[in-house]
PDB file of C-alpha atoms in Angstrom:
ATOM      1  CA  MET A  24      87.294  90.045  74.866  1.00 90.00           C
ATOM      2  CA  ALA A  25      90.882  90.653  76.169  1.00 93.00           C
ATOM      3  CA  LYS A  26      94.399  89.993  75.154  1.00 96.00           C
ATOM      4  CA  GLY A  27      96.268  87.764  77.577  1.00 97.00           C
ATOM      5  CA  LEU A  28      99.930  88.446  78.405  1.00 98.00           C
ATOM      6  CA  PHE A  29     101.295  85.119  79.687  1.00 97.00           C
ATOM      7  CA  ASP A  30     104.676  84.715  81.384  1.00 95.00           C
ATOM      8  CA  ASN A  31     106.558  81.551  80.583  1.00 91.00           C
ATOM      9  CA  ASP A  32     105.968  79.989  83.994  1.00 91.00           C
ATOM     10  CA  ILE A  33     102.155  80.142  84.045  1.00 94.00           C
ATOM     11  CA  LEU A  34     101.693  78.974  80.412  1.00 94.00           C
ATOM     12  CA  VAL A  35     103.875  75.997  81.032  1.00 90.00           C
ATOM     13  CA  LYS A  36     101.937  75.126  84.185  1.00 92.00           C
ATOM     14  CA  LEU A  37      98.482  75.631  82.618  1.00 95.00           C
ATOM     15  CA  CYS A  38      99.556  73.344  79.741  1.00 92.00           C
ATOM     16  CA  ALA A  39     100.750  70.809  82.311  1.00 90.00           C
ATOM     17  CA  TYR A  40      97.358  70.840  84.012  1.00 94.00           C
ATOM     18  CA  ASN A  41      95.545  70.966  80.637  1.00 94.00           C
ATOM     19  CA  LEU A  42      93.809  74.123  81.814  1.00 96.00           C
ATOM     20  CA  HIS A  43      95.114  76.529  79.223  1.00 95.00           C
ATOM     21  CA  GLU A  44      91.961  76.435  77.026  1.00 95.00           C
ATOM     22  CA  ASP A  45      89.683  76.729  80.073  1.00 97.00           C
ATOM     23  CA  VAL A  46      91.557  79.921  81.078  1.00 97.00           C
ATOM     24  CA  LEU A  47      90.910  81.423  77.689  1.00 96.00           C
ATOM     25  CA  ILE A  48      87.257  80.688  77.952  1.00 96.00           C
ATOM     26  CA  GLN A  49      86.632  81.722  81.517  1.00 95.00           C
ATOM     27  CA  PHE A  50      88.633  84.951  81.322  1.00 95.00           C
ATOM     28  CA  HIS A  51      87.415  85.884  77.781  1.00 95.00           C
ATOM     29  CA  ILE A  52      90.889  85.907  76.294  1.00 97.00           C
ATOM     30  CA  ASP A  53      90.965  85.856  72.483  1.00 95.00           C
ATOM     31  CA  ARG A  54      94.665  86.517  71.859  1.00 95.00           C
ATOM     32  CA  VAL A  55      97.603  84.905  73.615  1.00 96.00           C
ATOM     33  CA  ILE A  56     100.817  87.006  73.876  1.00 96.00           C
ATOM     34  CA  VAL A  57     104.035  85.433  75.071  1.00 96.00           C
ATOM     35  CA  LEU A  58     107.684  86.286  75.449  1.00 93.00           C
ATOM     36  CA  ASP A  59     110.064  85.587  72.514  1.00 91.00           C
ATOM     37  CA  SER A  60     112.125  83.343  74.841  1.00 87.00           C
ATOM     38  CA  LEU A  61     109.311  80.766  75.076  1.00 86.00           C
ATOM     39  CA  TYR A  62     109.521  79.971  71.408  1.00 82.00           C
ATOM     40  CA  PHE A  63     113.162  78.871  71.868  1.00 78.00           C
ATOM     41  CA  ARG A  64     112.913  77.354  75.405  1.00 72.00           C
ATOM     42  CA  ARG A  65     110.252  74.825  74.400  1.00 68.00           C
ATOM     43  CA  ASN A  66     113.077  72.885  72.803  1.00 68.00           C
ATOM     44  CA  ASP A  67     115.531  73.465  75.696  1.00 69.00           C
ATOM     45  CA  VAL A  68     115.790  70.088  77.408  1.00 64.00           C
ATOM     46  CA  ASP A  69     117.390  71.457  80.600  1.00 74.00           C
ATOM     47  CA  TRP A  70     114.705  74.198  80.906  1.00 71.00           C
ATOM     48  CA  LEU A  71     111.924  71.727  80.307  1.00 68.00           C
ATOM     49  CA  GLU A  72     113.332  69.423  83.003  1.00 68.00           C
ATOM     50  CA  ARG A  73     113.401  72.304  85.450  1.00 72.00           C
ATOM     51  CA  LYS A  74     109.689  72.750  84.608  1.00 66.00           C
ATOM     52  CA  ARG A  75     109.212  69.023  84.870  1.00 67.00           C
ATOM     53  CA  CYS A  76     107.927  68.844  81.304  1.00 61.00           C
ATOM     54  CA  GLN A  77     110.578  66.356  80.159  1.00 59.00           C
ATOM     55  CA  GLN A  78     109.099  63.781  82.522  1.00 65.00           C
ATOM     56  CA  LYS A  79     105.646  64.185  80.840  1.00 74.00           C
ATOM     57  CA  PRO A  80     106.022  64.635  77.073  1.00 78.00           C
ATOM     58  CA  GLU A  81     102.338  65.497  76.692  1.00 82.00           C
ATOM     59  CA  TRP A  82     102.975  68.710  78.592  1.00 80.00           C
ATOM     60  CA  ALA A  83     105.517  69.867  76.013  1.00 78.00           C
ATOM     61  CA  GLN A  84     103.210  68.709  73.173  1.00 84.00           C
ATOM     62  CA  ARG A  85     100.373  70.873  74.516  1.00 88.00           C
ATOM     63  CA  LEU A  86     102.713  73.785  74.919  1.00 86.00           C
ATOM     64  CA  SER A  87     103.989  73.490  71.357  1.00 86.00           C
ATOM     65  CA  ALA A  88     100.409  73.348  69.984  1.00 90.00           C
ATOM     66  CA  THR A  89      99.496  76.330  72.083  1.00 91.00           C
ATOM     67  CA  LEU A  90     102.474  78.323  70.886  1.00 90.00           C
ATOM     68  CA  GLN A  91     101.288  77.909  67.226  1.00 91.00           C
ATOM     69  CA  GLN A  92      98.408  80.212  68.141  1.00 91.00           C
ATOM     70  CA  THR A  93     100.333  82.884  70.006  1.00 94.00           C
ATOM     71  CA  GLN A  94     102.013  86.193  69.230  1.00 94.00           C
ATOM     72  CA  PRO A  95     105.121  87.695  70.759  1.00 94.00           C
ATOM     73  CA  VAL A  96     105.009  90.830  72.786  1.00 95.00           C
ATOM     74  CA  GLY A  97     105.243  93.977  70.714  1.00 90.00           C
ATOM     75  CA  ALA A  98     107.240  97.104  71.220  1.00 92.00           C
ATOM     76  CA  VAL A  99     106.713  98.971  74.474  1.00 93.00           C
ATOM     77  CA  ASP A 100     107.714 102.378  75.856  1.00 93.00           C
ATOM     78  CA  PRO A 101     111.440 102.028  76.441  1.00 94.00           C
ATOM     79  CA  GLU A 102     111.636 104.489  79.374  1.00 93.00           C
ATOM     80  CA  LEU A 103     108.797 102.767  81.220  1.00 92.00           C
ATOM     81  CA  LEU A 104     110.439  99.367  80.533  1.00 94.00           C
ATOM     82  CA  VAL A 105     113.647 100.499  82.247  1.00 93.00           C
ATOM     83  CA  ARG A 106     111.585 101.582  85.247  1.00 92.00           C
ATOM     84  CA  MET A 107     109.918  98.237  85.439  1.00 92.00           C
ATOM     85  CA  GLU A 108     113.250  96.466  85.108  1.00 92.00           C
ATOM     86  CA  ASN A 109     114.447  98.439  88.170  1.00 91.00           C
ATOM     87  CA  LEU A 110     111.277  97.778  90.152  1.00 89.00           C
ATOM     88  CA  GLY A 111     112.855  95.082  92.360  1.00 87.00           C
ATOM     89  CA  PRO A 112     115.247  92.127  92.313  1.00 87.00           C
ATOM     90  CA  GLY A 113     112.572  89.562  91.399  1.00 85.00           C
ATOM     91  CA  VAL A 114     111.521  91.353  88.263  1.00 92.00           C
ATOM     92  CA  ASP A 115     113.424  89.781  85.379  1.00 92.00           C
ATOM     93  CA  PRO A 116     113.512  91.352  81.833  1.00 93.00           C
ATOM     94  CA  GLY A 117     110.594  89.167  80.643  1.00 93.00           C
ATOM     95  CA  GLU A 118     108.331  90.053  83.570  1.00 94.00           C
ATOM     96  CA  ALA A 119     109.287  93.717  83.107  1.00 94.00           C
ATOM     97  CA  LEU A 120     108.302  93.582  79.435  1.00 96.00           C
ATOM     98  CA  LEU A 121     104.988  92.049  80.179  1.00 96.00           C
ATOM     99  CA  LEU A 122     104.278  94.457  83.087  1.00 94.00           C
ATOM    100  CA  THR A 123     105.144  97.375  80.842  1.00 95.00           C
ATOM    101  CA  ALA A 124     102.663  96.123  78.187  1.00 95.00           C
ATOM    102  CA  ALA A 125      99.988  95.487  80.841  1.00 95.00           C
ATOM    103  CA  ILE A 126     100.202  99.118  82.092  1.00 93.00           C
ATOM    104  CA  THR A 127     100.203 100.822  78.747  1.00 92.00           C
ATOM    105  CA  GLU A 128      97.650  98.687  76.826  1.00 92.00           C
ATOM    106  CA  GLU A 129      93.878  98.493  77.284  1.00 91.00           C
ATOM    107  CA  ASP A 130      91.764  95.366  77.300  1.00 94.00           C
ATOM    108  CA  VAL A 131      94.628  93.134  78.457  1.00 97.00           C
ATOM    109  CA  LEU A 132      95.166  90.666  81.305  1.00 97.00           C
ATOM    110  CA  PHE A 133      98.564  89.858  82.731  1.00 97.00           C
ATOM    111  CA  LEU A 134      98.899  86.204  83.888  1.00 97.00           C
ATOM    112  CA  THR A 135     101.904  85.247  85.937  1.00 94.00           C
ATOM    113  CA  GLY A 136     103.063  82.147  87.759  1.00 89.00           C
ATOM    114  CA  ASP A 137     106.467  83.573  88.854  1.00 88.00           C
ATOM    115  CA  LYS A 138     106.561  83.697  92.714  1.00 84.00           C
ATOM    116  CA  ARG A 139     109.739  85.814  92.697  1.00 87.00           C
ATOM    117  CA  PHE A 140     107.995  88.353  90.517  1.00 90.00           C
ATOM    118  CA  LEU A 141     104.912  88.418  92.736  1.00 88.00           C
ATOM    119  CA  LYS A 142     107.021  88.792  95.883  1.00 86.00           C
ATOM    120  CA  SER A 143     108.904  91.753  94.325  1.00 88.00           C
ATOM    121  CA  LEU A 144     105.701  93.288  93.097  1.00 87.00           C
ATOM    122  CA  THR A 145     104.035  93.052  96.524  1.00 85.00           C
ATOM    123  CA  THR A 146     107.168  94.588  98.094  1.00 87.00           C
ATOM    124  CA  ASN A 147     107.452  97.424  95.636  1.00 88.00           C
ATOM    125  CA  ILE A 148     103.854  98.131  94.637  1.00 85.00           C
ATOM    126  CA  SER A 149     104.104 101.725  95.763  1.00 86.00           C
ATOM    127  CA  LYS A 150     106.779 102.306  93.076  1.00 86.00           C
ATOM    128  CA  LEU A 151     104.559 101.375  90.185  1.00 86.00           C
ATOM    129  CA  PRO A 152     103.940 104.324  87.883  1.00 82.00           C
ATOM    130  CA  ASN A 153     100.383 104.803  86.905  1.00 79.00           C
ATOM    131  CA  GLN A 154      99.255 102.007  89.202  1.00 83.00           C
ATOM    132  CA  LYS A 155      95.640 102.515  88.377  1.00 88.00           C
ATOM    133  CA  LEU A 156      96.368 101.485  84.703  1.00 90.00           C
ATOM    134  CA  LEU A 157      97.160  98.038  86.063  1.00 92.00           C
ATOM    135  CA  ASN A 158      93.978  97.733  88.119  1.00 93.00           C
ATOM    136  CA  GLY A 159      91.916  94.600  87.335  1.00 94.00           C
ATOM    137  CA  LYS A 160      94.498  93.191  84.979  1.00 95.00           C
ATOM    138  CA  LEU A 161      96.544  90.777  87.135  1.00 95.00           C
ATOM    139  CA  LEU A 162      95.961  87.051  87.487  1.00 96.00           C
ATOM    140  CA  PHE A 163      98.087  84.488  89.192  1.00 95.00           C
ATOM    141  CA  LEU A 164      98.045  80.734  89.345  1.00 95.00           C
ATOM    142  CA  GLU A 165      96.340  80.113  92.746  1.00 95.00           C
ATOM    143  CA  PHE A 166      93.792  82.876  91.955  1.00 95.00           C
ATOM    144  CA  ILE A 167      92.855  81.035  88.709  1.00 96.00           C
ATOM    145  CA  ILE A 168      92.723  77.575  90.400  1.00 96.00           C
ATOM    146  CA  LEU A 169      90.515  78.900  93.267  1.00 96.00           C
ATOM    147  CA  HIS A 170      88.164  80.387  90.626  1.00 95.00           C
ATOM    148  CA  PHE A 171      87.938  77.026  88.876  1.00 96.00           C
ATOM    149  CA  LEU A 172      87.167  75.340  92.235  1.00 96.00           C
ATOM    150  CA  ASN A 173      84.280  77.772  92.658  1.00 94.00           C
ATOM    151  CA  ILE A 174      82.719  77.245  89.283  1.00 93.00           C
ATOM    152  CA  TYR A 175      83.552  73.517  88.674  1.00 93.00           C
ATOM    153  CA  SER A 176      83.593  70.497  90.957  1.00 92.00           C
ATOM    154  CA  LEU A 177      86.462  69.435  93.124  1.00 95.00           C
ATOM    155  CA  ASP A 178      86.620  66.125  91.225  1.00 96.00           C
ATOM    156  CA  TRP A 179      86.980  68.049  87.937  1.00 96.00           C
ATOM    157  CA  LEU A 180      89.835  70.092  89.353  1.00 96.00           C
ATOM    158  CA  LYS A 181      91.528  67.116  91.020  1.00 96.00           C
ATOM    159  CA  ASN A 182      91.528  65.192  87.680  1.00 95.00           C
ATOM    160  CA  LYS A 183      93.343  68.091  86.149  1.00 94.00           C
ATOM    161  CA  ILE A 184      95.936  68.987  88.833  1.00 94.00           C
ATOM    162  CA  ALA A 185      96.484  66.055  91.183  1.00 92.00           C
ATOM    163  CA  PRO A 186      98.321  63.742  88.648  1.00 90.00           C
ATOM    164  CA  GLU A 187     100.525  66.710  87.733  1.00 88.00           C
ATOM    165  CA  ARG A 188     100.797  68.442  91.101  1.00 88.00           C
ATOM    166  CA  GLU A 189     104.575  68.255  91.180  1.00 85.00           C
ATOM    167  CA  CYS A 190     104.639  70.977  88.523  1.00 86.00           C
ATOM    168  CA  ASP A 191     104.140  73.689  91.132  1.00 90.00           C
ATOM    169  CA  THR A 192     105.513  73.757  94.657  1.00 90.00           C
ATOM    170  CA  TYR A 193     102.502  75.458  96.303  1.00 93.00           C
ATOM    171  CA  LEU A 194      99.876  73.387  94.497  1.00 94.00           C
ATOM    172  CA  ARG A 195     101.842  70.264  95.312  1.00 93.00           C
ATOM    173  CA  SER A 196     101.198  71.059  99.016  1.00 94.00           C
ATOM    174  CA  VAL A 197      97.526  72.013  98.429  1.00 95.00           C
ATOM    175  CA  PHE A 198      96.845  68.710  96.563  1.00 94.00           C
ATOM    176  CA  GLY A 199      99.208  66.738  98.746  1.00 91.00           C
ATOM    177  CA  SER A 200      96.881  63.852  99.097  1.00 92.00           C
ATOM    178  CA  GLY A 201      96.371  63.570  95.366  1.00 91.00           C
ATOM    179  CA  MET A 202      93.001  62.234  94.267  1.00 94.00           C
ATOM    180  CA  THR A 203      91.897  61.856  97.906  1.00 95.00           C
ATOM    181  CA  SER A 204      92.500  65.567  98.682  1.00 94.00           C
ATOM    182  CA  THR A 205      89.413  67.058 100.409  1.00 95.00           C
ATOM    183  CA  GLU A 206      87.625  70.202  99.380  1.00 95.00           C
ATOM    184  CA  ASN A 207      88.234  71.815 102.748  1.00 95.00           C
ATOM    185  CA  ASN A 208      91.945  71.255 102.549  1.00 95.00           C
ATOM    186  CA  VAL A 209      92.233  72.387  98.954  1.00 96.00           C
ATOM    187  CA  ARG A 210      90.018  75.434  99.483  1.00 96.00           C
ATOM    188  CA  ASP A 211      91.790  76.429 102.669  1.00 96.00           C
ATOM    189  CA  GLY A 212      95.201  76.220 101.029  1.00 96.00           C
ATOM    190  CA  LEU A 213      94.162  78.196  97.991  1.00 96.00           C
ATOM    191  CA  GLU A 214      92.297  80.828  99.921  1.00 94.00           C
ATOM    192  CA  ARG A 215      95.200  81.335 102.258  1.00 94.00           C
ATOM    193  CA  GLU A 216      97.551  82.216  99.425  1.00 93.00           C
ATOM    194  CA  VAL A 217      95.016  84.266  97.416  1.00 93.00           C
ATOM    195  CA  ASN A 218      94.002  86.299 100.407  1.00 92.00           C
ATOM    196  CA  ARG A 219      97.659  86.905 101.365  1.00 91.00           C
ATOM    197  CA  LEU A 220      98.417  88.347  97.934  1.00 90.00           C
ATOM    198  CA  ARG A 221      95.119  90.143  97.566  1.00 89.00           C
ATOM    199  CA  SER A 222      95.656  91.974 100.808  1.00 89.00           C
ATOM    200  CA  ILE A 223      98.684  93.585  99.202  1.00 88.00           C
ATOM    201  CA  LEU A 224      97.849  93.670  95.488  1.00 89.00           C
ATOM    202  CA  GLY A 225      94.254  94.867  96.044  1.00 89.00           C
ATOM    203  CA  ASP A 226      92.708  96.467  93.005  1.00 90.00           C
ATOM    204  CA  LEU A 227      95.422  95.143  90.700  1.00 92.00           C
ATOM    205  CA  LEU A 228      93.768  91.748  90.739  1.00 92.00           C
ATOM    206  CA  TYR A 229      91.116  90.667  88.211  1.00 93.00           C
ATOM    207  CA  PRO A 230      87.617  91.426  89.656  1.00 90.00           C
ATOM    208  CA  LEU A 231      85.517  88.330  90.050  1.00 79.00           C
ATOM    209  CA  PRO A 232      81.708  88.515  90.236  1.00 68.00           C
ATOM    210  CA  TYR A 233      81.649  86.935  93.711  1.00 65.00           C
ATOM    211  CA  SER A 234      83.740  87.021  96.845  1.00 66.00           C
ATOM    212  CA  PHE A 235      85.619  84.233  98.646  1.00 61.00           C
TER     213      PHE A 235
END
């Protein structure tokens, strides 16, 4: 079993899609670790509206229920944290804290839905200290959704995502036809983004027992 380090963005989106519990099961996560800011932001109306949670109160309800079973990130190496904060312009203090914890701790997974962070990480991957310590620990949203497409049916996935597709810009395009989206279009869209990031992130990504 592993400890899951969740950034704010991906946990909100997984709760929106009602996939948060499926992620815990499929990736063998028994402890959910989040940023302190999420405990306060769940009651921030403006922030929830930017995440489109205010339009769907059940999203916020699932998030609140999930947060009751989480723990905040603990103390990390302060020197390494400063290095992570200076990794690139897309790495905010929260992402830097999670990244530092992911590098220094064993049996953890780092789940992110922040595209700015991923862009900065792909641009500055050579600057990562002890890069091998992050190998196999990184998961991002499209990677997770593609994995679910491979192990469940398209209909199962569409029932989860299509009604709430406005929650994420990229998934909104992938599931642009809603419940009539075809498997070819969905798979092509997901694989395009996953392969683009995998070509750069390489061994940092969680290793699946199959290829796509």
